[in-house]
Amino acid sequence: DAKTTQPPSMDCAEGRAANLPCNHSTISGNEYVYWYRQIHSQGPQYIIHGLKNNETNEMASLIITEDRKSSTLILPHATLRDTAVYYCIDRPYGGSQGNLIFGKGTKLSVKP
Amino acid sequence: DTGVSQDPRHKITKRGQNVTFRCDPISEHNRLYWYRQTLGQGPEFLTYFQNEAQLEKSRLLSDRFSAERPKGSFSTLEIQRTEQGDSAMYLCASSTQYGGPGGHEQFFGPGTRLTVL
């Protein structure tokens, strides 16, 4: 079963920042926070991951609280193409665990 | 296109028939994963390979399911005696074994949608 909890759905206006929260109440010290998204009828797509420092790449920013019990994925300027289901996942260090454990994710709807 | 490919994209079959799906991973990736996704749910892990060795199998992988990766390249997933409950999207992903701390990003294919009538 998934270890993270996310709101089932969120709306965001096009061009505005989308902030997607995730609770990691049982995350352990050797687990990273991963974010994937799944656009309708496609396979999931990796977005970003982090351990305890904030991270940024060309797709998004990841903010992890100091106690690591929650994280926020930020899409700085959401577009209609960002409409998707977003999943946050806790995964052990080094990828020793082969699989990803997905929850139900957050369905983000970007509206014009 | 150098991404993960899956074939077929759609399969409709009658209950009791056998079906086989193929996955071609990214060429330099030695890990290959199979997931199943039903409507409204996130993907669920089925099994994964490192090279040709099947290292982990989920309890979801019943005796009717078998996966192979004979030469450590492409993989097949076979479902025997299909049931209506097998209707789902079957996703394949690949990754490297070596990605540094927290790496091992998985790249997913477009999936095979199975409908069992």
mmCIF file of C-alpha atoms in Angstrom:
data_model
loop_
_atom_site.group_PDB
_atom_site.id
_atom_site.type_symbol
_atom_site.label_atom_id
_atom_site.label_comp_id
_atom_site.label_asym_id
_atom_site.label_seq_id
_atom_site.Cartn_x
_atom_site.Cartn_y
_atom_site.Cartn_z
ATOM 1 C CA ASP A 1 0.000 0.000 0.000
ATOM 2 C CA ALA A 2 1.064 3.556 -0.695
ATOM 3 C CA LYS A 3 2.741 5.324 2.191
ATOM 4 C CA THR A 4 1.896 8.861 1.094
ATOM 5 C CA THR A 5 -1.353 10.810 1.185
ATOM 6 C CA GLN A 6 -2.464 13.410 -1.349
ATOM 7 C CA PRO A 7 -5.653 15.357 -2.020
ATOM 8 C CA PRO A 8 -7.685 13.616 -4.725
ATOM 9 C CA SER A 9 -8.050 16.656 -6.928
ATOM 10 C CA MET A 10 -6.998 20.274 -7.417
ATOM 11 C CA ASP A 11 -7.720 23.044 -9.878
ATOM 12 C CA CYS A 12 -5.303 25.681 -11.101
ATOM 13 C CA ALA A 13 -5.670 28.617 -13.471
ATOM 14 C CA GLU A 14 -3.479 28.586 -16.545
ATOM 15 C CA GLY A 15 -0.333 30.639 -16.025
ATOM 16 C CA ARG A 16 -0.537 30.486 -12.255
ATOM 17 C CA ALA A 17 1.626 28.369 -9.987
ATOM 18 C CA ALA A 18 0.291 24.941 -9.084
ATOM 19 C CA ASN A 19 1.267 23.763 -5.600
ATOM 20 C CA LEU A 20 0.628 20.075 -4.999
ATOM 21 C CA PRO A 21 0.999 18.851 -1.416
ATOM 22 C CA CYS A 22 1.967 15.410 -0.183
ATOM 23 C CA ASN A 23 2.151 13.962 3.317
ATOM 24 C CA HIS A 24 4.926 11.500 4.103
ATOM 25 C CA SER A 25 3.976 10.576 7.656
ATOM 26 C CA THR A 26 5.992 7.341 7.717
ATOM 27 C CA ILE A 27 8.980 8.298 5.588
ATOM 28 C CA SER A 28 12.227 6.828 6.860
ATOM 29 C CA GLY A 29 15.695 8.328 6.816
ATOM 30 C CA ASN A 30 16.887 6.393 3.806
ATOM 31 C CA GLU A 31 13.901 7.193 1.604
ATOM 32 C CA TYR A 32 13.795 9.815 -1.106
ATOM 33 C CA VAL A 33 10.705 11.709 -2.202
ATOM 34 C CA TYR A 34 9.828 11.097 -5.860
ATOM 35 C CA TRP A 35 7.193 12.779 -7.986
ATOM 36 C CA TYR A 36 5.729 11.322 -11.168
ATOM 37 C CA ARG A 37 2.810 12.445 -13.269
ATOM 38 C CA GLN A 38 0.519 10.635 -15.671
ATOM 39 C CA ILE A 39 -1.175 12.441 -18.494
ATOM 40 C CA HIS A 40 -4.356 10.791 -19.712
ATOM 41 C CA SER A 41 -3.741 7.591 -21.709
ATOM 42 C CA GLN A 42 0.039 7.759 -21.254
ATOM 43 C CA GLY A 43 2.490 6.027 -18.941
ATOM 44 C CA PRO A 44 3.755 7.852 -15.845
ATOM 45 C CA GLN A 45 6.546 10.385 -16.324
ATOM 46 C CA TYR A 46 9.278 11.170 -13.823
ATOM 47 C CA ILE A 47 9.311 14.779 -12.656
ATOM 48 C CA ILE A 48 11.753 15.251 -9.797
ATOM 49 C CA HIS A 49 13.114 13.691 -6.619
ATOM 50 C CA GLY A 50 14.845 14.855 -3.446
ATOM 51 C CA LEU A 51 16.057 13.778 -0.033
ATOM 52 C CA LYS A 52 15.903 16.784 2.275
ATOM 53 C CA ASN A 53 17.021 19.794 0.302
ATOM 54 C CA ASN A 54 14.786 21.719 -2.028
ATOM 55 C CA GLU A 55 15.282 20.759 -5.645
ATOM 56 C CA THR A 56 14.544 22.437 -8.962
ATOM 57 C CA ASN A 57 14.720 21.266 -12.533
ATOM 58 C CA GLU A 58 13.291 22.376 -15.836
ATOM 59 C CA MET A 59 9.894 20.901 -15.031
ATOM 60 C CA ALA A 60 9.230 21.775 -11.403
ATOM 61 C CA SER A 61 10.461 22.632 -7.934
ATOM 62 C CA LEU A 62 10.275 20.367 -4.919
ATOM 63 C CA ILE A 63 10.027 21.736 -1.399
ATOM 64 C CA ILE A 64 10.562 19.268 1.454
ATOM 65 C CA THR A 65 9.892 20.327 5.039
ATOM 66 C CA GLU A 66 12.675 20.049 7.554
ATOM 67 C CA ASP A 67 11.075 17.079 9.303
ATOM 68 C CA ARG A 68 10.482 15.505 5.859
ATOM 69 C CA LYS A 69 6.874 14.707 6.752
ATOM 70 C CA SER A 70 5.511 16.748 3.893
ATOM 71 C CA SER A 71 6.527 17.980 0.487
ATOM 72 C CA THR A 72 5.137 20.308 -2.148
ATOM 73 C CA LEU A 73 5.585 20.038 -5.877
ATOM 74 C CA ILE A 74 5.465 23.423 -7.562
ATOM 75 C CA LEU A 75 4.736 23.954 -11.242
ATOM 76 C CA PRO A 76 5.610 27.649 -11.522
ATOM 77 C CA HIS A 77 3.510 28.531 -14.565
ATOM 78 C CA ALA A 78 0.942 25.815 -15.177
ATOM 79 C CA THR A 79 -0.242 25.201 -18.721
ATOM 80 C CA LEU A 80 -3.145 23.162 -20.041
ATOM 81 C CA ARG A 81 -0.653 20.395 -20.856
ATOM 82 C CA ASP A 82 0.111 20.027 -17.154
ATOM 83 C CA THR A 83 -3.350 18.577 -16.590
ATOM 84 C CA ALA A 84 -2.544 15.116 -15.237
ATOM 85 C CA VAL A 85 -2.556 12.880 -12.173
ATOM 86 C CA TYR A 86 0.448 13.625 -9.954
ATOM 87 C CA TYR A 87 1.911 10.972 -7.672
ATOM 88 C CA CYS A 88 4.332 11.387 -4.787
ATOM 89 C CA ILE A 89 6.252 8.284 -3.764
ATOM 90 C CA ASP A 90 8.700 7.420 -0.993
ATOM 91 C CA ARG A 91 11.516 5.227 -2.215
ATOM 92 C CA PRO A 92 14.574 3.809 -0.463
ATOM 93 C CA TYR A 93 18.031 5.192 -1.012
ATOM 94 C CA GLY A 94 19.942 3.779 -3.935
ATOM 95 C CA GLY A 95 16.884 2.241 -5.510
ATOM 96 C CA SER A 96 17.478 -1.085 -3.833
ATOM 97 C CA GLN A 97 13.737 -1.598 -3.871
ATOM 98 C CA GLY A 98 12.895 -2.286 -7.466
ATOM 99 C CA ASN A 99 9.337 -1.127 -7.724
ATOM 100 C CA LEU A 100 7.510 2.141 -7.239
ATOM 101 C CA ILE A 101 4.470 2.089 -4.961
ATOM 102 C CA PHE A 102 1.843 4.449 -6.352
ATOM 103 C CA GLY A 103 -1.169 5.778 -4.483
ATOM 104 C CA LYS A 104 -4.169 7.329 -6.197
ATOM 105 C CA GLY A 105 -2.410 10.656 -6.696
ATOM 106 C CA THR A 106 -3.818 14.132 -7.174
ATOM 107 C CA LYS A 107 -5.731 14.913 -10.335
ATOM 108 C CA LEU A 108 -4.659 18.413 -11.337
ATOM 109 C CA SER A 109 -6.935 20.258 -13.730
ATOM 110 C CA VAL A 110 -5.452 23.378 -15.299
ATOM 111 C CA LYS A 111 -8.210 25.649 -16.536
ATOM 112 C CA PRO A 112 -7.973 28.481 -19.072
ATOM 113 C CA ASP B 1 12.250 7.152 -30.863
ATOM 114 C CA THR B 2 14.486 5.725 -28.140
ATOM 115 C CA GLY B 3 11.842 5.432 -25.419
ATOM 116 C CA VAL B 4 10.130 2.370 -24.014
ATOM 117 C CA SER B 5 7.788 0.760 -26.520
ATOM 118 C CA GLN B 6 4.954 -1.695 -25.945
ATOM 119 C CA ASP B 7 3.023 -3.857 -28.323
ATOM 120 C CA PRO B 8 0.141 -4.090 -28.896
ATOM 121 C CA ARG B 9 -1.337 -0.839 -27.629
ATOM 122 C CA HIS B 10 -4.790 -2.357 -27.365
ATOM 123 C CA LYS B 11 -5.972 -5.935 -27.039
ATOM 124 C CA ILE B 12 -9.506 -7.224 -26.871
ATOM 125 C CA THR B 13 -9.951 -10.874 -26.044
ATOM 126 C CA LYS B 14 -12.578 -13.289 -24.860
ATOM 127 C CA ARG B 15 -12.541 -14.768 -21.397
ATOM 128 C CA GLY B 16 -10.445 -17.908 -21.269
ATOM 129 C CA GLN B 17 -8.078 -16.939 -24.065
ATOM 130 C CA ASN B 18 -4.339 -16.426 -23.616
ATOM 131 C CA VAL B 19 -2.695 -13.111 -24.406
ATOM 132 C CA THR B 20 0.918 -11.997 -24.661
ATOM 133 C CA PHE B 21 2.313 -8.489 -24.468
ATOM 134 C CA ARG B 22 5.756 -7.296 -25.459
ATOM 135 C CA CYS B 23 7.907 -4.550 -24.002
ATOM 136 C CA ASP B 24 11.087 -3.132 -25.516
ATOM 137 C CA PRO B 25 13.022 -1.087 -22.959
ATOM 138 C CA ILE B 26 15.484 1.707 -23.539
ATOM 139 C CA SER B 27 18.505 -0.103 -24.935
ATOM 140 C CA GLU B 28 21.042 0.708 -22.232
ATOM 141 C CA HIS B 29 18.656 -0.054 -19.343
ATOM 142 C CA ASN B 30 19.217 -3.333 -17.540
ATOM 143 C CA ARG B 31 16.137 -3.144 -15.308
ATOM 144 C CA LEU B 32 12.653 -3.769 -16.632
ATOM 145 C CA TYR B 33 9.379 -3.520 -14.699
ATOM 146 C CA TRP B 34 5.779 -4.517 -15.285
ATOM 147 C CA TYR B 35 2.854 -2.716 -13.661
ATOM 148 C CA ARG B 36 -0.909 -3.016 -13.941
ATOM 149 C CA GLN B 37 -3.296 -0.099 -13.695
ATOM 150 C CA THR B 38 -7.070 -0.237 -13.346
ATOM 151 C CA LEU B 39 -9.399 2.702 -13.807
ATOM 152 C CA GLY B 40 -9.022 5.377 -11.161
ATOM 153 C CA GLN B 41 -6.086 3.693 -9.452
ATOM 154 C CA GLY B 42 -2.359 4.246 -9.570
ATOM 155 C CA PRO B 43 -0.137 1.636 -11.230
ATOM 156 C CA GLU B 44 0.447 -1.536 -9.205
ATOM 157 C CA PHE B 45 3.750 -3.360 -9.371
ATOM 158 C CA LEU B 46 3.748 -6.861 -10.862
ATOM 159 C CA THR B 47 7.364 -7.893 -11.375
ATOM 160 C CA TYR B 48 10.812 -6.716 -12.345
ATOM 161 C CA PHE B 49 13.932 -8.012 -14.036
ATOM 162 C CA GLN B 50 17.547 -7.125 -13.765
ATOM 163 C CA ASN B 51 19.067 -8.288 -17.005
ATOM 164 C CA GLU B 52 17.436 -11.700 -17.587
ATOM 165 C CA ALA B 53 16.880 -12.479 -13.902
ATOM 166 C CA GLN B 54 13.407 -11.986 -12.456
ATOM 167 C CA LEU B 55 14.219 -10.491 -9.058
ATOM 168 C CA GLU B 56 10.846 -9.714 -7.569
ATOM 169 C CA LYS B 57 7.251 -10.756 -8.095
ATOM 170 C CA SER B 58 4.170 -9.218 -6.525
ATOM 171 C CA ARG B 59 1.464 -11.347 -4.952
ATOM 172 C CA LEU B 60 -0.734 -9.868 -7.705
ATOM 173 C CA LEU B 61 1.151 -12.036 -10.190
ATOM 174 C CA SER B 62 -1.011 -15.134 -10.013
ATOM 175 C CA ASP B 63 -0.120 -18.481 -11.530
ATOM 176 C CA ARG B 64 -1.880 -17.440 -14.719
ATOM 177 C CA PHE B 65 0.675 -14.682 -15.279
ATOM 178 C CA SER B 66 4.202 -15.291 -16.487
ATOM 179 C CA ALA B 67 6.887 -12.859 -17.520
ATOM 180 C CA GLU B 68 10.145 -13.499 -19.301
ATOM 181 C CA ARG B 69 13.162 -11.558 -20.413
ATOM 182 C CA PRO B 70 15.225 -14.251 -22.079
ATOM 183 C CA LYS B 71 18.192 -12.278 -23.345
ATOM 184 C CA GLY B 72 18.027 -9.347 -21.016
ATOM 185 C CA SER B 73 16.550 -7.109 -23.678
ATOM 186 C CA PHE B 74 12.824 -7.191 -24.497
ATOM 187 C CA SER B 75 10.301 -8.795 -22.180
ATOM 188 C CA THR B 76 6.985 -10.570 -22.605
ATOM 189 C CA LEU B 77 4.073 -10.805 -20.206
ATOM 190 C CA GLU B 78 1.647 -13.649 -20.806
ATOM 191 C CA ILE B 79 -1.746 -14.075 -19.205
ATOM 192 C CA GLN B 80 -3.303 -17.500 -19.515
ATOM 193 C CA ARG B 81 -7.034 -18.203 -19.278
ATOM 194 C CA THR B 82 -7.909 -14.532 -19.068
ATOM 195 C CA GLU B 83 -10.665 -13.369 -16.745
ATOM 196 C CA GLN B 84 -12.732 -10.195 -16.860
ATOM 197 C CA GLY B 85 -10.854 -8.969 -13.806
ATOM 198 C CA ASP B 86 -7.658 -8.928 -15.875
ATOM 199 C CA SER B 87 -8.982 -5.976 -17.866
ATOM 200 C CA ALA B 88 -6.523 -3.182 -17.198
ATOM 201 C CA MET B 89 -3.675 -1.146 -18.609
ATOM 202 C CA TYR B 90 -0.397 -3.056 -18.480
ATOM 203 C CA LEU B 91 2.583 -0.738 -18.214
ATOM 204 C CA CYS B 92 6.229 -1.486 -18.751
ATOM 205 C CA ALA B 93 9.087 0.645 -17.464
ATOM 206 C CA SER B 94 12.862 0.465 -17.603
ATOM 207 C CA SER B 95 15.761 1.967 -15.712
ATOM 208 C CA THR B 96 19.451 1.610 -15.129
ATOM 209 C CA GLN B 97 20.768 -0.206 -12.119
ATOM 210 C CA TYR B 98 23.356 2.466 -11.554
ATOM 211 C CA GLY B 99 21.988 5.941 -11.056
ATOM 212 C CA GLY B 100 23.626 7.300 -7.992
ATOM 213 C CA PRO B 101 21.836 7.988 -4.734
ATOM 214 C CA GLY B 102 18.111 8.304 -5.266
ATOM 215 C CA GLY B 103 18.429 7.887 -8.965
ATOM 216 C CA HIS B 104 17.131 4.935 -10.921
ATOM 217 C CA GLU B 105 14.445 6.990 -12.577
ATOM 218 C CA GLN B 106 11.958 4.692 -14.300
ATOM 219 C CA PHE B 107 10.903 5.465 -17.852
ATOM 220 C CA PHE B 108 7.459 4.173 -18.744
ATOM 221 C CA GLY B 109 6.031 2.987 -22.004
ATOM 222 C CA PRO B 110 2.563 3.949 -23.282
ATOM 223 C CA GLY B 111 0.994 0.753 -21.988
ATOM 224 C CA THR B 112 -1.140 -2.040 -23.427
ATOM 225 C CA ARG B 113 -4.849 -1.733 -22.699
ATOM 226 C CA LEU B 114 -6.429 -5.154 -22.260
ATOM 227 C CA THR B 115 -10.170 -5.680 -22.435
ATOM 228 C CA VAL B 116 -11.501 -9.124 -21.564
ATOM 229 C CA LEU B 117 -15.046 -9.731 -22.757
#
